[in-house]
Amino acid sequence: MTIVDTPERRQLRELTRAFVTKEVLPYLDDWERAGEVPRSLHETAAKIGLLGIGFPESVGGSGGDLLDSILVTEEVIRSGGSSGLIAALFTHGIALPHMVAARDDGLIERYVRPTLAGTMIGALAITEPDGGSDVAGIRTCARRDGDHYVVNGSKTYITSGVRSDFVTTAVCTDFPGSGSLSLLVIEKGTPGFTVGRRLEKLGWHCSDTAELSFVDVRVPVANRIGPEDTGFLAIMQQFATERLSLATQAYATAQRCVELATRWCRDRSTFGRPLASRQLVRHRLAEMHTRAEAARAYVHDVAERVAAGEPVVTEVAMAKNVAVAACDFVVDAALQLHGGFGYLRDAEVERHYRDARILGIGGGTTEIMNEIIAKGMGL
Ligand SMILES: Cc1cc2nc3c(=O)[nH]c(=O)nc-3n(C[C@H](O)[C@H](O)[C@H](O)COP(=O)(O)OP(=O)(O)OC[C@H]3O[C@@H](n4cnc5c(N)ncnc54)[C@H](O)[C@@H]3O)c2cc1C
């Protein structure tokens, strides 16, 4: 099954493509060098209704569902954007959903609406220097003190952590590593909360990544999302969306690289003939196309089931792994088909090759997905 195309969705694709062509492509190389996208991009995307896709109008969103968000992600990358751009511009896709699900009007007014209007930037901080895969082992702790929590600990690899105005932070509300987790919204500028160095990375260069430190940071209890100790469940529930977004980034990157490589192989001649005329090259392109299309079909199928409310935790994990495997194969083959040019910064395929490597790490690694799949098999 594939996501049903409707006139509204065709319009959404066109809107996304026009946005990328006009507002992104002329500047993306500059943002890659600068290590971040400008705040103004969030406002521009918000004004045309792109930032709020997948969030209900009642919280300041533009409406639409998970499937519409997936189409936007797909179209951004297929129009020449990148997974790094998605990570930077759509970080709210992982920073806000817990607040929306908790239906906390105070948090929605203070953080959700301004973020979807493009005037605030949010981040999600789960991973810690001691480990990211073991979410229950979180050691950043929040001790209750009257109508505040006092937070101590650190987080790392936080997407948009340098630019964000607030961070949805997973904290332990019992002893470190107890698994009793809560989510607190911690504002930049709160005494004791510091953003460490901007982390240098292999890819996702236009997406800033930060280390965060919390030393006796006083956070109002009103900034807790949902009841105390419900953080672990809230995180796990929202992982489905994040993983499907990463899976989408993976197959869309693969599709884009198939297009780039096909164009290249038609135009490039060696030994007096276009590369695309060689059977070896044609079969390589056919295999790349097949893997990208199979990944897309499976991710769409699982996304439809998630949107319909089916409990498909195992299938989401499989979708992520299938799409990441397709992407890894395709970006490598696409770069190889470009020859020396593929290795240059001037080649779009070079950026996709670097950007793709995080997709099997972020949002739960390939190995952790396999753990989930094995459990689903009753092993
Ligand atoms: C660019 C970037 C952006 C990121 N953005 C965010 C963000 O916005 N917010 C956030 O909270 N985190 C973010 N992360 C962190 C990311 O989610 C973690 O890196 C990831 O979950 C893995 O955690 P880890 O790095 O601590 O690896 P570890 O948990 O230390 O794992 C190391 C290796 O061991 C393997 N492994 C671990 N446990 C097992 C096991 N039981 N069985 C078999 N193998 C195992 C893993 O698969 C991995 O290969 C980001 C990371 C990067 C690089």
XYZ file of C-alpha atoms and ligand atoms in Angstrom:
432
model
C 0.000 0.000 0.000
C 1.180 3.530 -0.618
C 0.039 6.800 0.939
C -3.145 7.794 -0.865
C -2.650 10.747 -3.161
C -5.366 13.389 -2.850
C -5.651 16.855 -4.427
C -4.660 18.322 -1.008
C -1.572 16.135 -0.840
C -0.562 17.025 -4.386
C -0.874 20.677 -3.343
C 1.226 19.995 -0.256
C 3.943 18.430 -2.410
C 3.911 21.434 -4.739
C 4.062 23.853 -1.799
C 7.021 21.947 -0.338
C 8.856 21.775 -3.656
C 8.366 25.522 -4.252
C 9.601 26.291 -0.730
C 12.757 24.215 -1.190
C 13.462 25.644 -4.633
C 13.058 29.256 -3.554
C 14.013 29.361 0.119
C 16.512 26.509 0.529
C 18.499 25.548 -2.562
C 20.160 28.947 -3.121
C 21.452 28.961 0.483
C 21.958 25.355 1.563
C 25.714 25.312 0.895
C 26.126 28.474 3.022
C 24.170 26.879 5.877
C 26.266 23.730 5.616
C 29.372 25.887 6.068
C 27.780 27.986 8.846
C 26.764 24.838 10.753
C 23.146 25.891 11.155
C 20.039 27.131 9.368
C 18.834 30.698 10.100
C 15.929 31.349 12.429
C 14.225 33.263 9.622
C 13.791 29.973 7.733
C 11.516 28.715 10.532
C 9.342 31.809 10.221
C 9.169 31.538 6.443
C 8.204 27.858 6.653
C 5.614 28.677 9.323
C 4.044 31.489 7.297
C 3.224 29.166 4.394
C 1.914 26.517 6.795
C 4.707 23.987 6.284
C 6.118 24.004 9.809
C 2.765 23.117 11.364
C 1.938 20.113 9.160
C 1.048 17.125 11.325
C -0.022 19.300 14.274
C -3.705 20.142 14.898
C -4.909 23.681 14.262
C -6.112 23.795 17.900
C -2.446 24.012 19.040
C -1.282 26.355 16.279
C -0.531 23.720 13.654
C -1.658 23.508 10.053
C -3.548 20.226 10.444
C -2.811 17.054 8.547
C -1.500 13.837 10.030
C 1.593 11.657 10.190
C 1.190 10.742 6.510
C 1.229 14.404 5.494
C 4.402 14.977 7.553
C 5.964 12.029 5.761
C 5.087 13.506 2.379
C 6.680 16.827 3.360
C 9.893 15.081 4.478
C 9.955 13.026 1.279
C 9.407 16.047 -0.943
C 12.006 18.236 0.822
C 14.703 15.663 0.114
C 13.540 14.780 -3.390
C 13.543 18.489 -4.275
C 17.252 18.732 -3.462
C 17.060 19.408 0.288
C 18.620 16.941 2.708
C 18.040 14.890 5.822
C 20.260 17.415 7.669
C 17.851 20.171 6.710
C 14.922 18.097 7.962
C 16.734 17.529 11.261
C 17.369 21.258 11.722
C 14.118 22.774 10.503
C 11.728 20.128 11.802
C 13.303 19.450 15.220
C 9.963 20.474 16.685
C 8.676 17.181 15.299
C 10.472 15.502 18.212
C 10.396 18.391 20.734
C 6.645 19.125 20.796
C 4.511 15.979 20.414
C 4.745 15.001 24.107
C 3.296 18.401 25.107
C 0.497 18.116 22.564
C -0.329 14.566 23.679
C -0.441 15.682 27.339
C -2.981 18.404 26.357
C -1.284 20.853 28.713
C -2.735 24.250 27.754
C -0.038 26.188 29.625
C 2.810 24.418 27.802
C 0.949 24.603 24.497
C 0.568 28.378 24.800
C 4.147 28.996 25.948
C 6.046 26.596 23.703
C 3.961 24.777 21.091
C 2.238 27.765 19.463
C 5.340 30.010 19.199
C 7.400 27.120 17.837
C 4.846 26.267 15.170
C 4.720 30.009 14.350
C 8.471 29.845 13.757
C 9.363 32.309 16.512
C 10.785 29.729 18.946
C 13.029 26.723 18.400
C 12.764 23.574 20.502
C 14.958 20.529 20.993
C 14.583 17.082 22.573
C 17.265 15.891 24.984
C 17.314 12.222 25.893
C 20.843 11.005 25.127
C 23.559 11.363 27.751
C 27.343 10.983 27.590
C 27.036 7.621 29.391
C 24.732 6.189 26.741
C 21.760 6.771 24.482
C 20.416 3.325 23.687
C 19.527 2.539 27.290
C 16.858 5.194 27.831
C 15.832 3.769 31.202
C 19.413 4.310 32.402
C 19.176 8.117 32.256
C 21.184 9.754 35.039
C 20.196 13.423 34.715
C 18.076 13.843 37.827
C 15.353 16.208 38.961
C 14.825 16.570 42.720
C 11.546 18.126 43.843
C 11.929 21.315 45.913
C 8.555 22.978 46.569
C 7.041 24.108 43.290
C 10.309 23.553 41.422
C 12.554 20.690 40.344
C 16.309 21.041 40.752
C 18.002 19.429 37.754
C 21.582 18.136 37.600
C 23.250 16.217 34.786
C 24.238 16.483 31.143
C 23.004 15.597 27.671
C 24.840 15.186 24.415
C 24.334 15.012 20.612
C 21.265 17.257 20.931
C 19.921 18.372 17.554
C 19.274 22.148 17.414
C 20.662 22.345 20.954
C 22.800 25.371 20.058
C 19.906 27.420 18.662
C 16.985 26.162 20.733
C 15.021 28.392 23.116
C 13.804 25.434 25.151
C 14.649 21.782 25.528
C 12.199 18.972 26.240
C 14.450 17.095 28.637
C 14.213 13.541 29.929
C 15.091 13.459 33.616
C 15.071 10.856 36.298
C 12.681 11.724 39.107
C 13.961 8.977 41.399
C 17.562 7.786 41.831
C 19.906 7.865 38.761
C 19.287 4.949 36.401
C 16.027 3.950 38.142
C 13.983 4.305 34.960
C 11.478 6.613 36.694
C 11.515 9.241 34.004
C 9.731 12.526 33.554
C 9.911 15.145 30.817
C 10.654 18.757 31.756
C 10.690 21.760 29.446
C 13.841 23.689 30.347
C 14.314 27.186 28.984
C 17.566 28.558 27.636
C 18.788 31.259 30.012
C 17.693 29.446 33.170
C 20.604 29.817 35.638
C 22.821 26.706 35.667
C 21.746 25.552 32.176
C 24.639 25.930 29.757
C 25.120 24.907 26.156
C 28.571 23.462 25.685
C 30.473 23.278 22.453
C 28.886 22.917 19.041
C 29.747 19.354 18.014
C 31.555 18.846 14.687
C 30.118 15.976 12.633
C 30.626 13.749 9.585
C 27.343 14.928 8.046
C 24.193 16.908 8.824
C 26.401 20.018 8.714
C 23.501 22.489 8.496
C 22.017 20.974 11.653
C 23.632 22.239 14.863
C 24.319 19.635 17.544
C 25.148 20.447 21.163
C 26.199 19.226 24.555
C 24.021 20.528 27.391
C 24.897 20.866 31.064
C 22.550 21.302 34.023
C 23.904 22.374 37.419
C 21.247 23.030 40.062
C 18.836 24.284 37.403
C 15.503 25.282 38.956
C 12.594 24.321 36.695
C 8.975 25.111 37.647
C 6.839 22.008 38.269
C 4.421 23.570 35.754
C 7.035 22.738 33.081
C 6.631 19.001 33.637
C 4.890 17.246 30.757
C 2.155 14.940 32.072
C 2.234 13.268 35.485
C 5.535 12.442 37.215
C 7.190 9.153 36.139
C 5.265 8.895 32.867
C 8.226 10.089 30.806
C 9.447 6.667 29.690
C 6.074 5.746 28.211
C 5.716 9.188 26.582
C 9.164 8.867 24.987
C 8.449 5.364 23.691
C 5.060 6.427 22.275
C 6.620 9.277 20.292
C 9.530 7.163 19.059
C 7.236 5.684 16.373
C 6.907 9.081 14.679
C 10.621 9.868 14.970
C 11.629 6.470 13.596
C 9.229 6.733 10.673
C 10.585 10.197 9.924
C 14.139 8.803 9.892
C 12.967 5.898 7.714
C 11.392 8.417 5.335
C 14.608 10.443 5.254
C 16.430 7.223 4.375
C 14.260 6.072 1.445
C 13.840 9.655 0.156
C 17.622 10.121 0.198
C 17.913 6.834 -1.697
C 15.322 7.959 -4.258
C 17.086 11.286 -4.745
C 20.430 9.522 -5.205
C 18.916 7.147 -7.772
C 17.735 10.213 -9.711
C 21.122 11.931 -9.436
C 23.022 8.796 -10.455
C 20.678 8.038 -13.367
C 21.080 11.555 -14.728
C 24.843 11.329 -14.308
C 25.092 7.950 -16.044
C 23.063 9.199 -19.013
C 25.278 12.278 -19.417
C 28.688 10.785 -18.682
C 30.480 8.899 -21.436
C 33.494 6.629 -21.033
C 35.238 4.711 -23.789
C 32.980 6.481 -26.296
C 29.612 5.481 -24.811
C 27.296 6.791 -22.084
C 27.730 4.946 -18.800
C 23.993 4.134 -18.825
C 24.479 2.015 -21.967
C 26.612 -0.543 -20.073
C 24.708 -3.514 -18.722
C 26.628 -3.490 -15.449
C 25.709 0.154 -14.842
C 22.077 -0.310 -15.918
C 21.679 -3.272 -13.572
C 23.293 -1.358 -10.730
C 20.832 1.514 -11.248
C 17.954 -0.972 -11.482
C 18.950 -2.536 -8.173
C 19.271 0.876 -6.511
C 15.833 1.894 -7.792
C 14.275 -1.391 -6.668
C 15.651 -1.129 -3.131
C 14.573 2.519 -2.774
C 11.047 1.791 -4.057
C 10.634 -1.321 -1.889
C 11.709 0.676 1.184
C 9.289 3.480 0.327
C 6.382 1.065 -0.111
C 7.060 -0.649 3.208
C 7.535 2.596 5.156
C 4.288 3.963 3.695
C 2.475 0.759 4.624
C 3.695 0.889 8.238
C 2.988 4.644 8.451
C -0.609 4.040 7.317
C -0.980 1.464 10.077
C 0.496 3.808 12.714
C -1.819 6.602 11.541
C -4.758 4.166 11.883
C -3.759 3.544 15.506
C -2.463 -0.019 15.098
C 0.174 -1.134 17.635
C 3.013 -1.812 15.194
C 6.173 -1.219 17.267
C 7.976 -4.146 15.625
C 6.995 -3.066 12.114
C 8.211 0.508 12.771
C 11.599 -0.905 13.790
C 11.671 -3.080 10.658
C 10.685 -0.121 8.473
C 13.585 1.921 9.863
C 16.087 -0.855 9.284
C 14.794 -1.676 5.780
C 14.942 1.971 4.705
C 18.372 2.580 6.255
C 19.803 -0.537 4.564
C 18.398 0.594 1.203
C 19.794 4.072 1.735
C 23.270 2.831 2.743
C 23.450 0.666 -0.368
C 22.179 3.384 -2.697
C 24.280 6.322 -1.456
C 27.431 4.207 -1.708
C 26.587 2.991 -5.224
C 25.519 6.481 -6.350
C 28.780 8.017 -5.194
C 30.775 5.244 -6.914
C 28.934 5.809 -10.197
C 29.887 9.496 -10.025
C 33.580 8.542 -9.974
C 35.960 11.237 -8.667
C 33.288 13.919 -8.886
C 31.221 11.996 -6.334
C 33.943 12.561 -3.764
C 33.881 16.352 -4.159
C 31.963 18.844 -2.043
C 30.473 20.156 -5.298
C 28.559 16.908 -5.790
C 25.131 16.691 -4.139
C 25.600 12.960 -3.807
C 28.625 13.555 -1.562
C 26.429 15.361 0.982
C 23.818 12.584 0.934
C 26.558 9.981 1.443
C 27.743 11.755 4.607
C 24.266 12.703 5.845
C 22.951 9.167 5.458
C 25.321 7.636 8.011
C 23.416 8.988 11.019
C 20.099 7.430 9.981
C 21.043 4.014 11.360
C 22.203 5.607 14.636
C 19.696 8.346 15.563
C 16.284 7.574 17.056
C 17.506 4.120 18.099
C 20.328 2.280 16.352
C 19.955 -0.550 13.853
C 21.006 -2.969 16.613
C 18.365 -1.629 19.023
C 15.762 -1.944 16.233
C 16.848 -5.576 15.838
C 16.343 -6.078 19.584
C 12.778 -4.760 19.243
C 12.159 -6.975 16.203
C 13.519 -10.042 18.012
C 11.211 -9.329 20.968
C 8.314 -8.987 18.525
C 9.203 -12.452 17.223
C 8.898 -13.765 20.784
C 12.655 -14.342 21.111
C 23.894 13.953 14.702
C 23.168 13.367 15.874
C 21.971 13.934 16.288
C 21.324 13.424 17.413
N 20.204 14.060 17.897
C 19.702 13.694 19.108
C 18.679 14.474 19.737
O 18.184 15.470 19.187
N 18.246 14.088 20.975
C 18.762 13.007 21.611
O 18.321 12.727 22.723
N 19.727 12.234 21.049
C 20.222 12.575 19.815
N 21.208 11.833 19.228
C 21.728 10.660 19.940
C 21.347 9.330 19.301
O 19.989 9.083 19.482
C 22.247 8.283 19.976
O 23.561 8.484 19.496
C 21.793 6.866 19.713
O 20.579 6.600 20.348
C 22.825 5.835 20.203
O 23.222 6.089 21.506
P 24.784 6.177 21.858
O 25.425 7.079 20.881
O 24.922 6.524 23.278
O 25.350 4.729 21.580
P 25.407 3.506 22.626
O 24.088 3.327 23.271
O 26.589 3.686 23.505
O 25.678 2.281 21.639
C 26.957 2.086 21.009
C 26.849 0.910 20.046
O 26.479 -0.274 20.773
C 25.302 -0.828 20.220
N 24.476 -1.370 21.298
C 24.047 -0.725 22.406
N 23.329 -1.556 23.175
C 23.294 -2.743 22.524
C 22.690 -4.011 22.805
N 21.940 -4.194 23.896
N 22.864 -5.017 21.912
C 23.607 -4.838 20.800
N 24.204 -3.660 20.480
C 24.037 -2.636 21.333
C 24.594 0.331 19.526
O 23.737 -0.141 18.501
C 25.779 1.093 18.968
O 26.210 0.493 17.771
C 21.852 12.295 18.093
C 23.042 11.706 17.635
C 23.706 12.245 16.565
C 25.020 11.643 16.154
